[in-house]
Coordinates of C-alpha atoms and ligand atoms in Angstrom, one line a residue:
X427 CA 48.7 197.1 179.1
X428 CA 46.4 199.1 181.5
X429 CA 46.2 202.5 179.9
X430 CA 44.1 205.5 181.1
X431 CA 43.9 209.0 179.8
X432 CA 42.7 212.1 181.8
X433 CA 43.3 215.8 181.3
X434 CA 44.2 216.3 185.0
X435 CA 45.7 213.6 187.2
X436 CA 45.8 214.3 191.0
X437 CA 48.0 212.0 193.0
X438 CA 46.6 212.0 196.6
X439 CA 43.2 212.3 198.1
X440 CA 43.8 214.3 201.3
X441 CA 42.6 217.8 201.7
X442 CA 45.0 219.2 199.1
X443 CA 44.3 216.6 196.5
X444 CA 40.5 216.7 196.9
X445 CA 40.4 220.5 196.8
X446 CA 42.6 220.4 193.7
X447 CA 40.4 217.7 192.1
X448 CA 37.2 219.6 192.9
X449 CA 38.4 222.7 191.2
X450 CA 40.1 221.0 188.3
X451 CA 37.0 218.8 187.6
X452 CA 34.9 221.9 187.0
X453 CA 36.9 222.6 183.8
X454 CA 38.7 219.4 182.9
X455 CA 38.4 215.6 182.8
X456 CA 40.0 214.7 186.2
X457 CA 41.1 211.6 188.0
X458 CA 42.4 211.2 191.5
X459 CA 44.8 208.3 192.3
X460 CA 45.3 207.4 196.0
X461 CA 47.2 204.7 197.7
X462 CA 44.7 204.9 200.6
X463 CA 41.0 205.0 200.4
X464 CA 40.4 208.8 200.3
X465 CA 38.9 209.3 203.7
X466 CA 41.8 207.4 205.3
X467 CA 44.2 210.2 204.3
X468 CA 46.1 211.9 207.1
X469 CA 44.1 215.1 206.8
X470 CA 41.4 213.2 208.6
X471 CA 43.5 213.1 211.8
X472 CA 43.9 216.9 212.0
X473 CA 42.3 218.1 215.2
X474 CA 42.7 221.6 216.3
X475 CA 41.5 223.9 213.5
X476 CA 42.0 225.9 210.3
X477 CA 43.3 229.4 210.6
X478 CA 41.4 232.4 209.2
X479 CA 41.0 235.9 210.5
X480 CA 37.2 235.9 210.5
X481 CA 37.1 238.1 213.5
X482 CA 34.0 236.3 214.7
X483 CA 34.8 236.6 218.4
X484 CA 37.2 239.4 218.7
X485 CA 39.1 241.9 216.4
X486 CA 41.3 240.2 213.9
X487 CA 42.7 241.0 210.4
X488 CA 44.3 239.0 207.5
X489 CA 47.2 241.4 207.9
X490 CA 47.8 240.2 211.5
X491 CA 47.5 236.6 210.3
X492 CA 50.1 237.4 207.6
X493 CA 52.5 239.1 210.1
X494 CA 52.2 236.2 212.6
X495 CA 52.9 233.6 209.9
X496 CA 56.0 235.5 208.7
X497 CA 57.2 235.8 212.2
X498 CA 56.4 232.2 213.0
X499 CA 58.3 231.1 209.9
X500 CA 61.3 232.8 211.4
X501 CA 61.3 235.0 208.3
X502 CA 62.1 232.2 205.9
X503 CA 58.5 232.1 204.5
X504 CA 58.0 233.9 201.2
X505 CA 55.9 236.9 202.1
X506 CA 54.1 237.3 198.8
X507 CA 52.7 233.7 199.2
X508 CA 51.9 234.2 202.9
X509 CA 50.0 237.3 202.2
X510 CA 48.1 235.6 199.4
X511 CA 47.2 232.6 201.7
X512 CA 46.0 234.8 204.6
X513 CA 43.9 237.1 202.5
X514 CA 42.3 234.1 200.8
X515 CA 41.7 232.4 204.1
X516 CA 38.4 234.0 205.1
X517 CA 36.6 233.2 201.8
X518 CA 38.1 229.7 201.8
X519 CA 36.7 228.9 205.3
X520 CA 33.2 230.3 204.3
X521 CA 33.4 228.2 201.2
X522 CA 33.9 225.1 203.3
X523 CA 31.0 226.2 205.5
X524 CA 28.7 226.6 202.4
X525 CA 29.7 223.1 201.3
X526 CA 28.2 221.9 204.5
X527 CA 31.2 221.5 206.9
X528 CA 29.8 221.2 210.4
X529 CA 31.9 223.8 212.2
X530 CA 31.5 224.3 216.0
X531 CA 29.4 227.4 216.6
X532 CA 29.3 230.5 218.8
X533 CA 26.0 230.9 220.8
X534 CA 24.7 233.3 218.1
X535 CA 25.4 230.8 215.3
X536 CA 28.7 231.9 213.8
X537 CA 31.8 229.8 213.2
X538 CA 33.5 229.3 216.6
X539 CA 37.2 230.2 216.9
X540 CA 39.9 229.3 219.5
X541 CA 43.4 230.6 220.2
X542 CA 46.4 228.7 218.8
X543 CA 50.2 229.0 219.1
X544 CA 51.8 232.1 217.5
X545 CA 48.4 233.7 216.5
X546 CA 48.2 237.1 218.1
X547 CA 46.5 240.4 218.3
X548 CA 49.3 242.5 216.7
X549 CA 48.6 245.5 218.9
X550 CA 48.7 243.8 222.3
X551 CA 50.8 240.7 221.5
X552 CA 48.2 238.6 223.3
X553 CA 46.7 235.4 221.8
X554 CA 43.8 235.9 219.4
X555 CA 41.0 233.5 218.6
X556 CA 41.7 232.6 214.9
X557 CA 41.4 228.9 214.6
X558 CA 38.0 227.8 213.1
X559 CA 37.2 224.3 214.4
X560 CA 34.8 221.4 214.4
X561 CA 35.4 220.2 218.0
X562 CA 38.8 218.4 217.8
X563 CA 38.1 216.7 214.5
X564 CA 38.4 219.6 212.1
X565 CA 40.5 217.6 209.5
X566 CA 38.0 214.7 209.6
X567 CA 35.2 217.1 208.7
X568 CA 37.2 218.8 205.9
X569 CA 38.1 215.5 204.4
X570 CA 34.5 214.1 204.5
X571 CA 33.1 217.4 203.1
X572 CA 35.5 217.6 200.2
X573 CA 35.1 213.9 199.4
X574 CA 31.3 214.3 199.2
X575 CA 31.7 217.3 196.9
X576 CA 34.1 215.4 194.6
X577 CA 31.7 212.5 194.4
X578 CA 28.9 214.9 193.6
X579 CA 31.1 216.5 190.9
X580 CA 31.8 213.1 189.4
X581 CA 35.6 213.1 189.9
X582 CA 37.0 209.7 188.9
X583 CA 38.7 207.9 191.8
X584 CA 41.3 205.2 191.5
X585 CA 41.5 204.1 195.1
X586 CA 44.4 201.9 196.4
X587 CA 46.5 202.8 193.3
X588 CA 50.0 203.3 194.5
X589 CA 51.9 205.7 192.3
X590 CA 55.5 204.7 191.7
X591 CA 56.8 207.0 189.0
X592 CA 56.2 210.3 187.3
X593 CA 56.5 210.2 183.5
X594 CA 58.4 213.0 181.8
X595 CA 58.9 213.6 178.1
X596 CA 61.3 216.3 177.0
X597 CA 61.0 218.3 180.2
X598 CA 57.1 218.1 180.3
X599 CA 55.2 216.0 182.9
X600 CA 53.0 213.6 180.9
X601 CA 51.7 211.0 183.3
X602 CA 52.3 208.6 186.2
X603 CA 52.6 204.9 186.7
X604 CA 50.7 203.2 189.5
X605 CA 50.5 199.8 191.0
X606 CA 47.0 198.6 191.6
X607 CA 47.0 197.0 195.1
X608 CA 44.2 194.5 194.4
X609 CA 45.9 193.0 191.3
X610 CA 49.6 193.9 191.5
X611 CA 49.3 195.2 187.9
X612 CA 51.0 198.4 186.7
X613 CA 48.8 201.0 185.1
X614 CA 49.9 203.9 183.0
X615 CA 48.0 207.2 183.4
X616 CA 48.5 209.7 180.6
X617 CA 47.7 213.3 181.5
X618 CA 48.2 216.9 180.4
X619 CA 48.6 218.2 184.0
X620 CA 49.7 216.2 187.0
X621 CA 49.2 217.4 190.6
X622 CA 51.1 215.8 193.4
X623 CA 49.4 216.0 196.8
X624 CA 50.9 213.1 198.6
X625 CA 51.4 214.5 202.1
X626 CA 54.4 214.4 204.4
X627 CA 57.3 212.2 205.5
X628 CA 57.4 212.1 209.3
X629 CA 58.0 208.4 209.3
X630 CA 61.7 209.1 208.9
X631 CA 61.5 209.8 212.7
X632 CA 60.9 207.4 215.6
X633 CA 58.5 209.4 217.7
X634 CA 56.0 210.9 215.3
X635 CA 52.3 212.0 215.1
X636 CA 52.3 211.0 211.4
X637 CA 50.3 208.1 209.9
X638 CA 52.1 205.0 208.6
X639 CA 51.5 206.2 205.0
X640 CA 53.6 209.3 205.6
X641 CA 56.5 208.1 203.6
X642 CA 57.2 211.1 201.3
X643 CA 56.4 209.2 198.1
X644 CA 55.8 212.4 196.0
X645 CA 59.0 214.1 197.0
X646 CA 61.0 211.0 196.5
X647 CA 59.5 210.3 193.1
X648 CA 60.1 213.9 191.8
X649 CA 63.7 213.8 193.2
X650 CA 64.3 210.8 191.1
X651 CA 63.2 212.8 188.1
X652 CA 65.8 215.5 188.7
X653 CA 63.3 217.9 190.4
X654 CA 64.8 219.5 193.6
X655 CA 63.3 219.5 197.1
X656 CA 63.2 222.8 199.0
X657 CA 64.0 223.5 202.7
X658 CA 64.2 219.9 203.7
X659 CA 66.2 220.7 206.9
X660 CA 63.1 222.2 208.5
X661 CA 61.0 219.5 210.2
X662 CA 58.6 220.6 212.9
X663 CA 58.4 218.8 216.2
X664 CA 55.0 219.4 217.9
X665 CA 55.4 219.9 221.6
X666 CA 52.7 217.6 222.7
X667 CA 52.8 214.0 221.5
X668 CA 51.7 211.2 223.9
X669 CA 54.8 209.9 225.6
X670 CA 56.4 207.1 223.6
X671 CA 53.5 206.7 221.2
X672 CA 53.9 210.1 219.5
X673 CA 50.1 210.4 218.9
X674 CA 49.2 214.0 218.8
X675 CA 47.5 216.0 221.5
X676 CA 46.3 219.1 219.7
X677 CA 47.5 222.6 220.5
X678 CA 43.8 223.3 220.9
X679 CA 44.2 221.8 224.4
X680 CA 46.5 224.8 225.3
X681 CA 44.1 227.0 223.3
X682 CA 41.4 226.0 225.8
X683 CA 43.7 226.9 228.7
X684 CA 45.8 223.8 229.2
X685 CA 49.4 224.4 230.4
X686 CA 52.7 222.5 230.4
X687 CA 54.1 221.5 233.8
X688 CA 57.5 220.2 234.6
X689 CA 58.6 217.6 237.2
X690 CA 58.8 220.3 239.9
X691 CA 55.2 221.2 239.4
X692 CA 56.1 224.5 237.7
X693 CA 54.4 226.0 234.7
X694 CA 57.7 226.8 232.9
X695 CA 56.7 228.5 229.6
X696 CA 56.6 232.0 231.2
X697 CA 60.4 231.7 231.4
X698 CA 60.8 231.2 227.7
X699 CA 57.9 233.2 226.2
X700 CA 56.7 235.8 228.8
X701 CA 53.8 237.2 226.8
X702 CA 52.1 234.2 225.2
X703 CA 53.6 231.4 227.4
X704 CA 52.0 228.1 226.5
X705 CA 50.8 229.5 223.2
X706 CA 54.3 230.4 221.8
X707 CA 55.2 228.8 218.4
X708 CA 55.9 225.1 218.3
X709 CA 59.6 225.3 217.8
X710 CA 60.0 227.6 220.8
X711 CA 58.0 225.3 223.1
X712 CA 59.6 222.0 221.9
X713 CA 63.0 223.5 222.6
X714 CA 61.9 224.8 226.0
X715 CA 60.6 221.3 226.9
X716 CA 63.9 219.7 225.7
X717 CA 65.8 222.1 228.0
X718 CA 63.6 221.4 231.0
X719 CA 64.1 217.7 230.5
X720 CA 67.8 218.0 229.8
X721 CA 68.2 220.0 233.1
X722 CA 66.5 217.3 235.1
X723 CA 63.1 218.8 235.5
X724 CA 61.4 215.9 233.7
X725 CA 58.8 213.7 235.4
X726 CA 60.3 210.9 237.5
X727 CA 63.5 210.7 235.4
X728 CA 61.5 209.8 232.3
X729 CA 61.6 211.9 229.1
X730 CA 58.2 213.5 229.4
X731 CA 56.4 216.5 231.0
X732 CA 52.8 217.0 231.9
X733 CA 50.1 218.7 229.8
X734 CA 47.5 219.7 232.3
X735 CA 43.9 220.6 231.2
X736 CA 42.1 219.8 234.5
X737 CA 39.5 222.5 235.1
X738 CA 41.2 223.6 238.5
X739 CA 44.5 224.1 236.7
X740 CA 43.0 225.9 233.7
X741 CA 41.1 228.2 236.0
X742 CA 44.0 228.9 238.3
X743 CA 46.3 230.0 235.4
X744 CA 43.6 231.7 233.5
X745 CA 43.1 234.0 236.5
X746 CA 46.8 234.5 236.8
X747 CA 47.0 235.5 233.1
X748 CA 43.9 237.7 233.4
X749 CA 42.3 235.7 230.6
X750 CA 38.7 236.8 229.9
X751 CA 35.8 235.7 227.8
X752 CA 34.8 237.8 224.8
X753 CA 32.3 239.6 227.0
X754 CA 35.0 240.6 229.5
X755 CA 34.1 238.1 232.3
X756 CA 36.9 236.0 233.7
X757 CA 37.6 232.8 231.7
X758 CA 36.6 229.7 233.7
X759 CA 35.9 226.2 232.5
X760 CA 34.1 223.1 233.8
X761 CA 34.9 219.4 233.2
X762 CA 31.9 219.1 231.0
X763 CA 33.0 222.0 228.8
X764 CA 36.5 220.5 228.4
X765 CA 34.8 217.2 227.4
X766 CA 32.7 218.9 224.8
X767 CA 35.5 220.8 223.2
X768 CA 38.1 218.0 223.2
X769 CA 36.1 214.8 222.9
X770 CA 38.6 212.9 220.7
X771 CA 41.7 213.8 222.7
X772 CA 40.0 212.7 225.9
X773 CA 39.0 209.5 224.2
X774 CA 42.6 208.9 223.0
X775 CA 44.1 209.4 226.4
X776 CA 41.5 207.2 228.1
X777 CA 42.1 204.4 225.5
X778 CA 45.8 204.5 224.9
X779 CA 47.0 205.7 228.3
X780 CA 44.3 204.9 230.8
X781 CA 44.6 208.6 231.8
X782 CA 41.5 210.8 232.1
X783 CA 42.6 214.4 231.1
X784 CA 39.6 215.8 233.0
X785 CA 41.1 214.6 236.3
X786 CA 44.7 213.7 235.5
X787 CA 47.6 215.4 233.6
X788 CA 48.8 213.8 230.3
X789 CA 52.4 212.7 229.8
X790 CA 53.7 214.4 226.7
X791 CA 57.0 214.7 224.7
X792 CA 57.8 216.5 221.4
X793 CA 56.8 214.5 218.4
X794 CA 57.9 214.8 214.7
X795 CA 54.9 216.4 213.1
X796 CA 55.2 218.4 209.9
X797 CA 57.5 218.7 206.9
X798 CA 58.0 222.4 206.1
X799 CA 60.1 221.4 203.1
X800 CA 59.0 219.6 199.9
X801 CA 58.5 220.0 196.2
X802 CA 59.1 223.7 195.3
X803 CA 56.1 225.6 193.9
X804 CA 55.0 229.1 193.3
X805 CA 51.7 230.4 194.7
X806 CA 49.7 228.9 191.8
X807 CA 50.9 225.4 192.7
X808 CA 53.2 225.2 189.6
X809 CA 56.3 223.2 190.4
X810 CA 59.5 225.3 190.0
X811 CA 62.8 223.5 189.3
X812 CA 65.7 225.9 190.0
X813 CA 66.9 229.0 191.7
X814 CA 65.3 231.2 189.0
X815 CA 61.9 229.6 189.7
X816 CA 61.6 228.1 186.2
X817 CA 58.2 226.4 185.9
X818 CA 58.1 222.7 184.8
X819 CA 55.3 222.4 182.3
X820 CA 52.5 220.2 183.4
X821 CA 53.6 219.6 187.0
X822 CA 51.9 220.9 190.1
X823 CA 52.1 220.2 193.8
X824 CA 50.0 221.2 196.8
X825 CA 49.6 220.4 200.5
X826 CA 52.3 219.0 202.8
X827 CA 54.4 217.5 200.0
X828 CA 54.8 221.0 198.5
X829 CA 56.9 224.0 199.6
X830 CA 55.3 227.2 198.5
X831 CA 56.9 228.4 200.9
X832 CA 54.3 229.7 203.4
X833 CA 55.7 228.0 206.5
X834 CA 59.4 228.8 206.1
X835 CA 61.4 227.4 209.0
X836 CA 58.4 226.8 211.3
X837 CA 54.7 226.4 210.5
X838 CA 52.1 228.0 212.7
X839 CA 49.3 225.6 213.9
X840 CA 46.1 225.7 211.7
X841 CA 48.1 227.0 208.7
X842 CA 48.5 223.6 207.1
X843 CA 44.7 222.9 206.7
X844 CA 44.6 226.5 205.3
X845 CA 47.5 225.8 202.9
X846 CA 45.6 222.7 201.6
X847 CA 42.4 224.5 200.8
X848 CA 44.0 227.7 199.4
X849 CA 46.8 226.2 197.4
X850 CA 44.9 222.9 196.5
X851 CA 42.3 225.1 195.0
X852 CA 44.7 227.2 193.0
X853 CA 46.7 224.2 191.8
X854 CA 43.4 222.7 190.6
X855 CA 42.4 225.9 188.8
X856 CA 45.8 226.4 187.1
X857 CA 46.1 222.7 186.1
X858 CA 42.7 222.7 184.4
X859 CA 43.5 226.0 182.7
X860 CA 46.8 224.6 181.4
X861 CA 45.1 221.4 180.3
X862 CA 42.6 223.4 178.2
X863 CA 45.4 225.1 176.4
X864 CA 47.7 222.2 175.4
X865 CA 47.5 218.9 173.6
X866 CA 48.5 215.6 175.1
X867 CA 52.3 215.2 174.8
X868 CA 53.2 211.6 173.9
X869 CA 54.3 209.2 176.7
X870 CA 58.0 208.3 176.8
X871 CA 59.0 204.9 175.4
X872 CA 58.7 202.0 177.8
X873 CA 56.6 204.0 180.2
X874 CA 56.6 201.4 183.0
X875 CA 60.3 200.5 182.7
X876 CA 61.6 202.5 185.6
X877 CA 58.8 201.3 187.9
X878 CA 59.4 197.7 187.0
X879 CA 63.1 198.2 187.6
X880 CA 62.5 199.6 191.1
X881 CA 60.1 196.9 192.1
X882 CA 62.0 194.0 190.6
X883 CA 65.2 195.1 192.4
X884 CA 63.3 194.5 195.7
X885 CA 61.4 191.3 194.6
X886 CA 64.5 189.7 193.1
X887 CA 66.9 190.5 195.9
X888 CA 68.4 187.4 197.5
X889 CA 69.7 189.4 200.5
X890 CA 68.7 188.9 204.2
X891 CA 68.1 192.5 205.3
X892 CA 64.7 193.1 206.9
X893 CA 62.6 196.2 206.3
X894 CA 61.8 196.7 209.9
X895 CA 65.4 196.6 211.0
X896 CA 66.6 199.2 208.5
X897 CA 63.5 201.4 209.2
X898 CA 64.1 201.2 213.0
X899 CA 67.7 202.2 212.8
X900 CA 67.0 205.1 210.4
X901 CA 64.2 206.4 212.7
X902 CA 66.3 206.2 215.8
X903 CA 69.3 208.1 214.4
X904 CA 67.1 210.7 212.8
X905 CA 65.2 211.2 216.1
X906 CA 68.3 211.4 218.2
X907 CA 70.5 213.5 216.0
X908 CA 68.4 215.4 213.5
X909 CA 65.5 216.2 216.0
X910 CA 64.6 219.1 218.2
X911 CA 68.3 220.0 218.9
X912 CA 71.1 219.3 216.5
X913 CA 74.9 219.0 216.8
X914 CA 77.5 218.8 214.1
X915 CA 78.7 215.4 215.3
X916 CA 75.2 214.1 215.7
X917 CA 74.2 215.1 212.2
X918 CA 77.3 213.6 210.7
X919 CA 76.7 210.4 212.6
X920 CA 73.1 210.3 211.3
X921 CA 74.2 210.9 207.8
X922 CA 76.8 208.1 208.0
X923 CA 74.2 205.6 209.3
X924 CA 71.6 206.6 206.8
X925 CA 74.1 206.1 204.0
X926 CA 75.1 202.7 205.3
X927 CA 71.4 201.8 205.6
X928 CA 70.9 202.8 201.9
X929 CA 73.7 200.3 201.1
X930 CA 72.0 197.6 203.2
X931 CA 68.7 198.3 201.5
X932 CA 70.0 196.8 198.3
X933 CA 70.0 193.5 200.1
X934 CA 66.5 193.9 201.5
X935 CA 64.3 190.8 201.4
X936 CA 60.5 190.6 201.2
X937 CA 58.6 187.5 202.0
X938 CA 55.6 188.1 199.9
X939 CA 56.3 187.5 196.2
X940 CA 52.7 187.4 195.2
X941 CA 50.7 190.0 193.2
X942 CA 47.6 190.6 195.3
X943 CA 47.8 193.2 198.0
X944 CA 51.5 192.9 198.2
X945 CA 52.0 195.5 201.0
X946 CA 55.3 193.9 201.9
X947 CA 56.7 195.0 198.6
X948 CA 55.2 198.5 198.8
X949 CA 56.4 199.0 202.4
X950 CA 60.0 198.2 201.1
X951 CA 59.6 200.7 198.3
X952 CA 58.3 203.3 200.7
X953 CA 61.3 202.7 202.9
X954 CA 63.5 203.5 200.0
X955 CA 61.7 206.9 199.8
X956 CA 62.2 207.5 203.5
X957 CA 65.9 206.7 203.3
X958 CA 66.3 209.2 200.4
X959 CA 64.5 211.9 202.3
X960 CA 66.4 211.2 205.6
X961 CA 69.6 211.6 203.7
X962 CA 68.6 214.9 202.2
X963 CA 67.2 216.2 205.5
X964 CA 70.4 215.4 207.4
X965 CA 72.6 216.8 204.6
X966 CA 70.7 220.1 204.3
X967 CA 70.7 220.4 208.1
X968 CA 74.4 219.9 208.3
X969 CA 75.0 222.5 205.6
X970 CA 72.8 225.2 207.2
X971 CA 75.2 226.8 209.7
X972 CA 72.7 228.8 211.8
X973 CA 69.7 228.2 214.0
X974 CA 66.3 229.2 212.6
X975 CA 62.8 228.0 213.4
X976 CA 62.7 224.2 213.7
X977 CA 66.5 223.9 212.9
X978 CA 68.4 224.5 216.1
X979 CA 72.1 223.6 216.4
X980 CA 74.4 224.0 219.4
X981 CA 77.4 225.3 217.5
X982 CA 75.5 228.1 215.6
X983 CA 72.8 229.0 218.2
X984 CA 71.7 232.3 216.5
X985 CA 69.8 233.1 213.3
X986 CA 72.2 234.5 210.7
X987 CA 70.3 236.6 208.2
X988 CA 73.5 237.9 206.6
X989 CA 74.5 234.4 205.3
X990 CA 71.4 232.2 205.7
X991 CA 68.3 234.1 204.8
X992 CA 67.8 231.8 201.8
X993 CA 65.9 228.7 200.8
X994 CA 67.9 225.5 200.2
X995 CA 67.2 223.5 197.0
X996 CA 68.5 219.9 197.1
X997 CA 68.9 217.5 194.2
X998 CA 70.0 213.9 194.2
X999 CA 72.7 213.5 191.5
X1000 CA 74.6 210.4 190.8
X1001 CA 73.9 209.1 194.3
X1002 CA 75.0 212.3 196.0
X1003 CA 73.1 215.3 197.4
X1004 CA 73.7 218.7 195.6
X1005 CA 72.5 221.8 197.4
X1006 CA 72.0 225.3 196.0
X1007 CA 70.1 228.2 197.4
X1008 CA 67.5 230.8 196.4
X1009 CA 66.5 234.1 197.9
X1010 CA 63.5 234.5 200.3
X1011 CA 60.8 236.8 199.0
X1012 CA 60.5 239.8 201.4
X1013 CA 57.8 242.3 200.8
X1014 CA 56.6 244.2 204.0
X1015 CA 58.3 242.7 206.9
X1016 CA 62.1 243.1 207.4
X1017 CA 63.5 240.3 209.6
X1018 CA 63.7 241.1 213.3
X1019 CA 64.2 239.1 216.5
X1020 CA 61.3 236.9 217.4
X1021 CA 60.0 237.6 220.9
X1022 CA 56.8 235.8 222.1
Ligands
LIG1301 C1 47.8 214.1 213.9 C2 47.8 215.4 213.1 C3 47.1 216.5 213.5 C4 47.1 217.7 212.7 N1 46.3 218.7 213.1 C5 46.3 219.8 212.3 C6 45.5 221.0 212.6 O1 44.7 220.9 213.5 N2 45.5 222.0 211.8 C7 46.4 222.1 210.7 O2 46.4 223.1 210.0 N3 47.2 221.1 210.4 C8 47.2 219.9 211.2 N4 48.0 218.9 210.8 C9 48.7 218.9 209.6 C10 47.8 218.6 208.4 O3 46.7 217.8 208.8 C11 48.5 217.9 207.3 O4 49.7 218.6 206.9 C12 47.6 217.9 206.0 O5 46.4 217.3 206.4 C13 48.2 217.2 204.9 O6 47.3 217.1 203.8 P1 47.7 216.6 202.4 O7 46.4 216.8 201.6 O8 48.9 217.3 202.0 O9 48.0 215.1 202.6 P2 47.2 213.8 203.2 O10 45.9 214.2 203.8 O11 48.1 213.0 204.0 O12 46.9 213.0 201.9 C14 48.0 212.4 201.2 C15 47.3 211.6 200.1 O13 48.3 211.1 199.2 C16 48.1 209.8 198.9 N5 49.4 209.2 198.5 C17 50.6 209.3 199.1 N6 51.5 208.7 198.4 C18 50.9 208.1 197.4 C19 51.4 207.3 196.3 N7 52.6 206.9 196.2 N8 50.4 206.9 195.4 C20 49.1 207.3 195.5 N9 48.7 208.1 196.5 C21 49.6 208.5 197.4 C22 47.5 209.2 200.1 O14 46.7 208.1 199.8 C23 46.6 210.3 200.6 O15 45.3 210.3 200.0 C24 47.9 217.7 211.6 C25 48.7 216.6 211.2 C26 48.7 215.5 212.0 C27 49.6 214.3 211.6

């Protein structure tokens, strides 16, 4: 038997996992397990920036950041947690700078900042420059910087170890079971504190900006252990994915002055968000795009619109908007400046589309981007398992797989990278603190039993169902019916199909029965996670009879604070989804209508 023992076990080596590991390792013997090589984690694809009210370029305050995030969340975010995140943001970004992160700079050498959707000057309502960035590869820089720091701090890494199960003994989290890709062997990791930082699950949708590895493993594993998932009906569609491919074009493009244009050549966002226009929050813009296309103002009858960042377009609309530089001079850009600020985006478009954004508009459509829901935690990263916020001893979660909840019904751009560094850090600190106070709780009997059972069921199936067929049907119904706009009939249809697919999954066949690098087996297991999460997403969406943030339905088009200002908690019990609700924490800001 492959047995390992560490005080703190971190599952996931993205921004959240590495930050947690860095802090935990200062006080406890810590290991990180990751199914990917750490620097291949999805954090590395984040482009636009990390939000913090540094006020380096113009007036800004953590209080404004807090209010914008509460408003952006459509009042579903817990205000105590949001306030905590926004007030920690400034120090968190300077900490990254001191670790050596190569941020882009202002001419006088401070961290450069750009505008992003929903971030405003609270006095004027106009966009404020709050996103700290390293060109358009901010996440890449964060991931590299944190990985180097972890190596320096002698964190133990188990790369390409795929966690299959969480071990629980008498209500206490005591370890995990992982399959080592290179050998196919199961390993048992015994720990005092376990931190899940496994990222999102956008692969339940067809058009998505998310990496192939975004299969919701952490949420699915904890659900199987009787831990609920919070606010799963809220999934963010980012307005600008490359047509058909879903690959993300950062909001930073609009931050630099890019605009959305419909098939009639009109800049349409002014109709939907008169003050901030193309820099409204993502849910608002995705819906506006959907309406434009639905009403026939798409491009040549195809389901896309144009994102235009050509200098002549940027300059024309900047003049129309009276946009100025920090020194008050009119905002104008050149092709070279665009190229310097958005090098990766320009490269993607040239490579994947044969389109040069400096001289041509980019074809874009909304793309499934970010899971607001996940494993419920408090602001210290401790996992809470019911409506009373009862803490589960030994279990922590941070990053996209967690729901603190700071993003509520809709996350603001740049607030995820911030979430990773703030809550990753606090989860790491708390986990180490806890590990120093308690003894190892024994492992349950037959620690690998449930993992073997799950994998054997796939390996021994004699059925003929193919992973790709089931995945593709799931993604299509989820995209069509549980996407930007939702109808009762559509959601019911999606749920029915997903349930049928779960039945068909029992007959799934894998071709590879070997042990070494059996990705066929793991892809099948990941699909079982996606099916579970698709079912929960559709069920919670069907139950929530209002429209709020990213959840927009035609039969209940308005937000309903009297009945629905509450978080959903969903459990899987005996093959069914059970939903209960818990209150939203409101401190300073009473809900009001969102106007952008
Ligand atoms: C294209 C793109 C651009 C983005 N741009 C921005 C941006 O500019 N600003 C912003 O704030 N946010 C942005 N986001 C969102 C943000 O990047 C992510 O939400 C965030 O990086 C997630 O970090 P994480 O640490 O939670 O997960 P990840 O970075 O995805 O890491 C997950 C880790 O978990 C591991 N893992 C998963 N399952 C298992 C398992 N079963 N066993 C072992 N290990 C496992 C993986 O190996 C990986 O190391 C962007 C997202 C995308 C997709």
